[in-house]
């Protein structure tokens, strides 16, 4: 990577770059379109074909051989230049979706908002997009915009320059041309990567209005890459955070997965909170969370654990984090219902239903995950009850492990006194004989306490007269 920065530095010293930088600075303040790319030849940049997946190369060469232009674009280049292995490769071309589809044996056109082509290689999928034009230059008949300026459909094809202009951040507007292996930098991406800056292309307010999800993306990239957010890009977020209300809940669910399940969840969470975006995503749950420091800590622990699991390559599910997020609300509502005379289990079920139906108004939760959340919550009621065959039955419950992890977190955060978690840890490690003994010990302890709890005296009172 050292060599990279040297070549990039050399490149930055070239006089034409200075002029271009000046023009681009102008374009940032006066919103002039950037139409010229700086081309960095292969020998001056570190992107080699070795880091590109076989499938992505097949797509790039497939398009090139069919007579089209083909580039890698965006995240994969940004990640490679910042020293992270790219997780997927996005391809962009001047071929139209139908032409892309015809070029490959297994390809499917997908999407409504953006029409893209998925090209399949075994289990691998490469996403291929056609160059698109930006809003201002677009044929208005084909561009659908909401009252607040949000782009609802954006299928106007354009040139590579126009395509670069409508990308979100400068660091995402880099292209790698398979025809000459050169990098095409339209928005000073290399300079911003070097300066570790997330900067929107164009006017921040317009760009956030076009697509409010860009606010979440700014936070995500800042957390993931450990970049800072450029002043104007950052300043526009708080005043426009409310626009997230207009984004369909299903899209926000997908985005939340990227925010919290990409290995930088904890940092992302705190940044989202700082920029007042968290309250937009979880309006009701946030109110409960905000007034309970122990629950806030609980969520912090959960996010840390999730990040660690991802680093270790262990599986994660959004249901667990969502269960933690909504827990303070569920607990408080359950308590209120119990005070009102409702039995605890019924109170839990109702509180759970209410919390979930409130939450899905902003961020959708697919049924399989909301079911899992309910199970995790309901098991919190059952974990203390271990008599007879109960413990043996509980450990075989498909959601036992998640519920047990949840219990440990509650103890760690001081929500409940420690003890029960350790009991379950020991129980899982014990052999069948030891397990029996553990439950019996429980029975003995409880039966010693039983006379105090059971209304035995009543019986003897009746017997007396
Ligand atoms: P990652 O894959 O790590 O999430 P990425 O930058 O590749 O990051 P994708 O969602 O895969 O993100 O998008 C690919 C590219 O498409 C981006 O790099 C960016 O150029 C462009 N893009 C994605 N979403 C938007 C958006 N909301 N507005 C403008 N451009 C976008
Ligand atoms: Mg990507």
XYZ file of N, CA and C in Angstrom, residues 266-433:
504
model
N -21.284 -1.086 16.229
C -21.265 -0.240 17.425
C -20.921 1.205 17.061
N -19.892 1.346 16.250
C -19.467 2.695 15.860
C -20.579 3.377 15.041
N -21.175 2.596 14.138
C -22.252 3.129 13.298
C -23.409 3.615 14.174
N -23.738 2.808 15.176
C -24.836 3.132 16.086
C -24.605 4.505 16.747
N -23.404 4.716 17.279
C -23.136 5.979 17.966
C -23.143 7.163 17.009
N -22.635 6.933 15.792
C -22.672 8.019 14.806
C -24.110 8.342 14.407
N -24.920 7.295 14.223
C -26.324 7.511 13.848
C -27.035 8.311 14.933
N -26.700 8.008 16.171
C -27.312 8.715 17.295
C -26.873 10.182 17.276
N -25.573 10.369 17.070
C -25.018 11.731 17.054
C -25.696 12.582 15.969
N -25.989 11.978 14.839
C -26.578 12.728 13.722
C -28.110 12.704 13.735
N -28.678 12.280 14.824
C -30.144 12.250 15.012
C -30.857 11.377 13.965
N -30.176 10.358 13.495
C -30.806 9.464 12.516
C -31.417 8.254 13.199
N -30.847 7.903 14.345
C -31.321 6.722 15.060
C -32.787 6.885 15.469
N -33.096 8.083 15.952
C -34.470 8.357 16.396
C -35.448 8.295 15.216
N -34.947 8.566 14.012
C -35.812 8.464 12.837
C -36.076 7.003 12.471
N -35.067 6.171 12.679
C -35.224 4.762 12.316
C -36.054 3.999 13.340
N -35.876 4.360 14.614
C -36.561 3.625 15.688
C -37.267 4.620 16.612
N -38.271 5.349 16.089
C -38.808 6.473 16.864
C -39.319 6.096 18.258
N -40.118 5.056 18.370
C -40.677 4.738 19.690
C -39.639 4.052 20.568
N -38.987 3.047 20.024
C -37.983 2.311 20.800
C -36.912 3.258 21.333
N -36.580 4.270 20.529
C -35.525 5.206 20.933
C -35.913 5.950 22.208
N -37.179 6.338 22.323
C -37.625 7.087 23.510
C -37.392 6.272 24.778
N -37.703 4.978 24.715
C -37.513 4.107 25.893
C -36.026 3.921 26.172
N -35.286 3.737 25.100
C -33.850 3.496 25.224
C -33.155 4.712 25.833
N -33.611 5.864 25.396
C -32.979 7.109 25.787
C -33.077 7.365 27.287
N -34.161 6.859 27.904
C -34.289 7.155 29.323
C -33.812 6.006 30.207
N -33.159 5.023 29.631
C -32.657 3.920 30.442
C -31.184 3.632 30.117
N -30.267 4.219 30.911
C -28.834 4.026 30.629
C -28.431 2.553 30.612
N -29.079 1.730 31.454
C -28.653 0.324 31.484
C -29.039 -0.376 30.169
N -30.171 0.032 29.608
C -30.564 -0.564 28.336
C -29.705 -0.055 27.177
N -29.315 1.196 27.294
C -28.418 1.756 26.275
C -27.112 0.955 26.293
N -26.663 0.645 27.520
C -25.431 -0.159 27.669
C -25.646 -1.565 27.113
N -26.833 -2.098 27.347
C -27.173 -3.437 26.855
C -27.022 -3.498 25.324
N -27.524 -2.466 24.682
C -27.441 -2.421 23.225
C -25.982 -2.286 22.773
N -25.228 -1.477 23.506
C -23.803 -1.324 23.203
C -23.089 -2.669 23.266
N -23.387 -3.449 24.326
C -22.772 -4.783 24.463
C -23.183 -5.684 23.299
N -24.468 -5.622 22.960
C -24.974 -6.493 21.885
C -24.283 -6.161 20.570
N -24.100 -4.885 20.311
C -23.456 -4.478 19.050
C -21.981 -4.894 19.030
N -21.341 -4.752 20.191
C -19.942 -5.202 20.293
C -19.833 -6.695 20.003
N -20.714 -7.460 20.642
C -20.707 -8.917 20.426
C -20.941 -9.256 18.962
N -21.901 -8.546 18.359
C -22.223 -8.809 16.956
C -21.014 -8.507 16.071
N -20.369 -7.374 16.325
C -19.173 -7.022 15.541
C -18.118 -8.119 15.670
N -17.969 -8.627 16.899
C -16.938 -9.645 17.133
C -17.305 -10.942 16.405
N -18.585 -11.288 16.484
C -19.036 -12.503 15.788
C -18.742 -12.408 14.298
N -18.984 -11.230 13.727
C -18.748 -11.049 12.286
C -17.250 -11.178 11.981
N -16.429 -10.572 12.826
C -14.974 -10.683 12.626
C -14.542 -12.150 12.690
N -15.179 -12.900 13.600
C -14.811 -14.320 13.764
C -15.466 -15.233 12.731
N -16.297 -14.652 11.874
C -16.967 -15.439 10.837
C -18.115 -16.285 11.364
N -18.652 -15.903 12.548
C -19.799 -16.651 13.071
C -21.106 -16.025 12.574
N -22.195 -16.807 12.537
C -23.445 -16.258 11.968
C -24.092 -15.209 12.882
N -24.783 -14.273 12.264
C -25.523 -13.256 13.026
C -26.919 -13.121 12.423
N -27.855 -12.654 13.240
C -29.202 -12.431 12.714
C -29.702 -11.055 13.155
N -30.415 -10.364 12.233
C -30.934 -9.060 12.647
C -31.934 -9.186 13.790
N -32.559 -10.377 13.921
C -33.587 -10.555 14.956
C -33.018 -10.305 16.353
N -31.809 -10.739 16.586
C -31.233 -10.597 17.924
C -31.062 -9.117 18.282
N -30.450 -8.365 17.365
C -30.225 -6.942 17.644
C -31.554 -6.190 17.775
N -32.493 -6.532 16.912
C -33.803 -5.873 16.996
C -34.479 -6.213 18.325
N -34.303 -7.456 18.775
C -34.877 -7.862 20.060
C -34.265 -7.026 21.182
N -32.978 -6.767 21.106
C -32.326 -5.948 22.137
C -32.829 -4.502 22.044
N -32.910 -4.016 20.816
C -33.312 -2.626 20.587
C -34.699 -2.330 21.167
N -35.627 -3.239 20.925
C -37.010 -2.986 21.345
C -37.290 -3.454 22.774
N -36.305 -4.070 23.397
C -36.519 -4.677 24.715
C -36.983 -3.680 25.791
N -36.334 -2.493 25.928
C -36.773 -1.575 26.977
C -38.253 -1.232 26.854
N -38.690 -1.080 25.611
C -40.102 -0.769 25.371
C -40.975 -1.944 25.815
N -40.569 -3.143 25.441
C -41.348 -4.332 25.782
C -41.407 -4.505 27.308
N -40.267 -4.348 27.976
C -40.224 -4.522 29.428
C -41.142 -3.513 30.110
N -41.042 -2.251 29.679
C -41.830 -1.214 30.352
C -43.324 -1.415 30.113
N -43.655 -1.775 28.896
C -45.064 -1.999 28.580
C -45.601 -3.241 29.292
N -44.771 -4.253 29.389
C -45.211 -5.463 30.088
C -45.486 -5.126 31.554
N -44.565 -4.367 32.157
C -44.715 -4.002 33.566
C -46.024 -3.243 33.780
N -46.292 -2.310 32.877
C -47.514 -1.508 33.009
C -48.748 -2.402 32.933
N -48.701 -3.385 32.065
C -49.854 -4.276 31.898
C -50.019 -5.173 33.120
N -48.894 -5.624 33.693
C -48.960 -6.467 34.894
C -49.564 -5.647 36.040
N -49.129 -4.399 36.147
C -49.688 -3.513 37.187
C -51.196 -3.366 36.982
N -51.595 -3.373 35.731
C -53.020 -3.270 35.421
C -53.774 -4.580 35.647
N -53.079 -5.629 36.097
C -53.755 -6.875 36.456
C -53.593 -8.005 35.450
N -52.798 -7.802 34.431
C -52.665 -8.836 33.402
C -51.615 -9.866 33.824
N -51.828 -11.156 33.555
C -50.796 -12.155 33.885
C -49.520 -11.886 33.070
N -48.322 -12.132 33.654
C -47.053 -11.758 33.004
C -46.888 -12.281 31.580
N -47.261 -13.545 31.334
C -47.019 -14.106 30.003
C -47.897 -13.412 28.953
N -49.155 -13.188 29.307
C -50.055 -12.488 28.379
C -49.557 -11.055 28.158
N -49.117 -10.440 29.261
C -48.628 -9.056 29.177
C -47.430 -8.983 28.239
N -46.561 -9.992 28.322
C -45.378 -10.027 27.444
C -45.797 -10.150 25.973
N -46.724 -11.085 25.712
C -47.164 -11.302 24.329
C -47.752 -10.018 23.752
N -48.555 -9.344 24.549
C -49.200 -8.115 24.044
C -48.186 -7.001 23.849
N -47.294 -6.859 24.830
C -46.286 -5.795 24.725
C -45.419 -6.037 23.494
N -45.102 -7.307 23.235
C -44.273 -7.664 22.078
C -44.992 -7.287 20.778
N -46.265 -7.653 20.684
C -47.028 -7.342 19.463
C -47.067 -5.846 19.222
N -47.322 -5.097 20.302
C -47.433 -3.641 20.139
C -46.108 -3.034 19.692
N -45.009 -3.483 20.309
C -43.695 -2.917 19.966
C -43.365 -3.203 18.506
N -43.648 -4.414 18.074
C -43.312 -4.777 16.691
C -44.192 -4.018 15.702
N -45.502 -3.942 15.982
C -46.345 -3.270 14.978
C -46.040 -1.777 14.914
N -45.557 -1.209 16.005
C -45.149 0.197 15.986
C -43.872 0.358 15.145
N -42.923 -0.545 15.357
C -41.620 -0.441 14.688
C -41.708 -0.619 13.169
N -42.546 -1.558 12.726
C -42.582 -1.843 11.281
C -43.140 -0.680 10.447
N -43.660 0.334 11.148
C -44.114 1.512 10.392
C -42.923 2.254 9.783
N -41.753 2.175 10.419
C -40.570 2.842 9.849
C -39.608 1.856 9.190
N -39.190 0.848 9.967
C -38.269 -0.144 9.404
C -38.992 -1.488 9.397
N -39.179 -2.036 8.224
C -39.902 -3.311 8.130
C -39.116 -4.409 8.847
N -39.856 -5.382 9.393
C -39.190 -6.557 9.965
C -39.874 -7.781 9.366
N -39.194 -8.507 8.481
C -39.832 -9.695 7.903
C -40.296 -10.659 8.994
N -41.397 -11.328 8.690
C -42.067 -12.192 9.656
C -41.119 -13.167 10.367
N -40.217 -13.791 9.591
C -39.374 -14.797 10.240
C -38.509 -14.181 11.337
N -38.166 -12.898 11.180
C -37.352 -12.256 12.209
C -38.212 -11.791 13.383
N -39.425 -11.279 13.094
C -40.244 -10.826 14.220
C -40.680 -12.024 15.068
N -40.858 -13.166 14.413
C -41.193 -14.389 15.179
C -40.040 -14.751 16.113
N -38.846 -14.652 15.571
C -37.660 -14.976 16.364
C -37.511 -14.012 17.544
N -37.808 -12.742 17.300
C -37.711 -11.747 18.376
C -38.673 -12.093 19.503
N -39.909 -12.437 19.118
C -40.909 -12.794 20.131
C -40.450 -13.989 20.950
N -39.885 -14.977 20.245
C -39.431 -16.173 20.956
C -38.330 -15.837 21.958
N -37.390 -14.990 21.517
C -36.295 -14.597 22.423
C -36.873 -13.915 23.669
N -37.841 -13.026 23.459
C -38.449 -12.307 24.589
C -39.229 -13.263 25.486
N -40.045 -14.107 24.847
C -40.893 -14.986 25.645
C -40.055 -15.975 26.451
N -38.928 -16.367 25.886
C -38.058 -17.289 26.624
C -37.437 -16.626 27.854
N -37.358 -15.315 27.879
C -36.815 -14.644 29.070
C -37.702 -14.935 30.282
N -38.995 -15.116 30.020
C -39.952 -15.465 31.083
C -39.752 -16.902 31.540
N -39.326 -17.745 30.583
C -39.253 -19.183 30.894
C -37.906 -19.605 31.458
N -36.852 -18.850 31.156
C -35.512 -19.277 31.592
C -35.365 -19.415 33.120
N -36.028 -18.589 33.927
C -35.883 -18.786 35.380
C -36.589 -20.050 35.873
N -37.552 -20.566 35.098
C -38.338 -21.732 35.555
C -37.721 -23.016 35.021
N -37.037 -23.718 35.900
C -36.206 -24.834 35.426
C -36.576 -26.183 36.041
N -37.684 -26.235 36.820
C -38.008 -27.454 37.546
C -38.396 -28.623 36.650
N -38.316 -29.813 37.240
C -38.775 -31.025 36.547
C -38.069 -31.181 35.212
N -38.877 -31.335 34.160
C -38.316 -31.538 32.815
C -38.117 -30.217 32.063
N -38.439 -29.107 32.756
C -38.456 -27.827 32.024
C -37.107 -27.457 31.439
N -36.036 -27.564 32.262
C -34.698 -27.171 31.788
C -34.303 -28.034 30.590
N -34.548 -29.347 30.703
C -34.174 -30.278 29.631
C -34.917 -29.916 28.340
N -36.182 -29.511 28.493
C -36.967 -29.136 27.310
C -36.467 -27.814 26.728
N -36.172 -26.879 27.629
C -35.759 -25.544 27.149
C -34.476 -25.560 26.318
N -33.479 -26.368 26.756
C -32.223 -26.354 25.976
C -32.391 -26.870 24.561
N -33.458 -27.618 24.311
C -33.658 -28.118 22.944
C -34.495 -27.156 22.091
N -34.956 -26.075 22.725
C -35.761 -25.090 21.987
C -34.882 -24.444 20.908
N -35.400 -24.330 19.669
C -34.550 -23.784 18.597
C -34.002 -22.380 18.909
N -34.698 -21.657 19.754
C -34.242 -20.288 20.046
C -33.539 -20.196 21.389
N -33.244 -21.386 22.001
C -32.632 -21.358 23.329
C -31.328 -20.571 23.341
N -30.469 -20.850 22.369
C -29.131 -20.259 22.372
C -29.215 -18.712 22.299
N -30.098 -18.229 21.435
C -30.246 -16.770 21.317
C -30.799 -16.192 22.616
N -31.776 -16.900 23.198
C -32.391 -16.412 24.435
C -31.371 -16.411 25.580
N -30.523 -17.424 25.591
C -29.476 -17.518 26.615
C -28.472 -16.367 26.445
N -28.044 -16.108 25.213
C -27.143 -14.967 24.956
C -27.794 -13.658 25.399
N -29.068 -13.566 25.138
C -29.840 -12.367 25.508
C -29.839 -12.199 27.036
N -30.047 -13.314 27.727
C -30.051 -13.304 29.192
C -28.690 -12.845 29.737
N -27.616 -13.367 29.148
C -26.269 -12.977 29.595
C -26.061 -11.469 29.437
N -26.558 -10.954 28.320
C -26.427 -9.509 28.091
C -27.183 -8.713 29.146
N -28.371 -9.186 29.484
C -29.181 -8.470 30.498
C -28.448 -8.450 31.835
N -27.805 -9.564 32.146
C -27.053 -9.614 33.401
C -25.839 -8.685 33.342
N -25.154 -8.766 32.199
C -23.946 -7.952 32.016
C -24.269 -6.462 32.155
N -25.425 -6.077 31.639
C -25.809 -4.670 31.682
C -26.439 -4.294 33.023
N -26.555 -5.247 33.933
C -27.083 -4.960 35.263
C -28.592 -4.835 35.306
N -29.271 -5.324 34.260
C -30.733 -5.230 34.264
C -31.329 -6.208 35.278
N -30.705 -7.380 35.391
C -31.135 -8.367 36.379
C -29.897 -8.844 37.159
N -30.101 -9.335 38.399
C -28.928 -9.770 39.167
C -28.267 -10.984 38.513
N -26.938 -11.130 38.659
C -26.258 -12.267 38.027
C -26.608 -13.588 38.718
N -26.407 -14.694 38.035
C -26.653 -16.001 38.656
C -27.304 -16.963 37.689
N -28.440 -16.526 37.151
C -29.191 -17.409 36.262
C -28.390 -17.754 35.004
N -27.693 -16.777 34.478
C -26.888 -17.001 33.268
C -25.829 -18.061 33.523
N -25.151 -17.963 34.666
C -24.105 -18.928 35.004
C -24.710 -20.330 35.149
N -25.902 -20.377 35.753
C -26.567 -21.677 35.929
C -26.769 -22.346 34.564
N -27.231 -21.547 33.615
C -27.471 -22.099 32.276
C -26.167 -22.439 31.553
N -25.137 -21.653 31.821
C -23.828 -21.964 31.222
C -23.390 -23.343 31.725
N -23.468 -23.534 33.063
C -23.052 -24.811 33.659
C -23.921 -25.956 33.141
N -25.209 -25.690 33.053
C -26.147 -26.733 32.623
C -25.798 -27.243 31.224
N -25.460 -26.327 30.344
C -25.129 -26.735 28.969
C -23.855 -27.555 28.914
N -22.933 -27.272 29.853
C -21.669 -28.002 29.841
C -21.761 -29.332 30.583
N -22.832 -29.508 31.377
C -22.935 -30.694 32.242
C -23.385 -31.940 31.474
N -23.035 -33.133 32.009
C -23.548 -34.382 31.426
C -24.946 -34.652 32.008
N -25.672 -35.633 31.453
C -27.058 -35.848 31.888
C -27.200 -36.040 33.398
N -26.239 -36.767 33.997
C -26.323 -37.002 35.445
C -26.179 -35.692 36.224
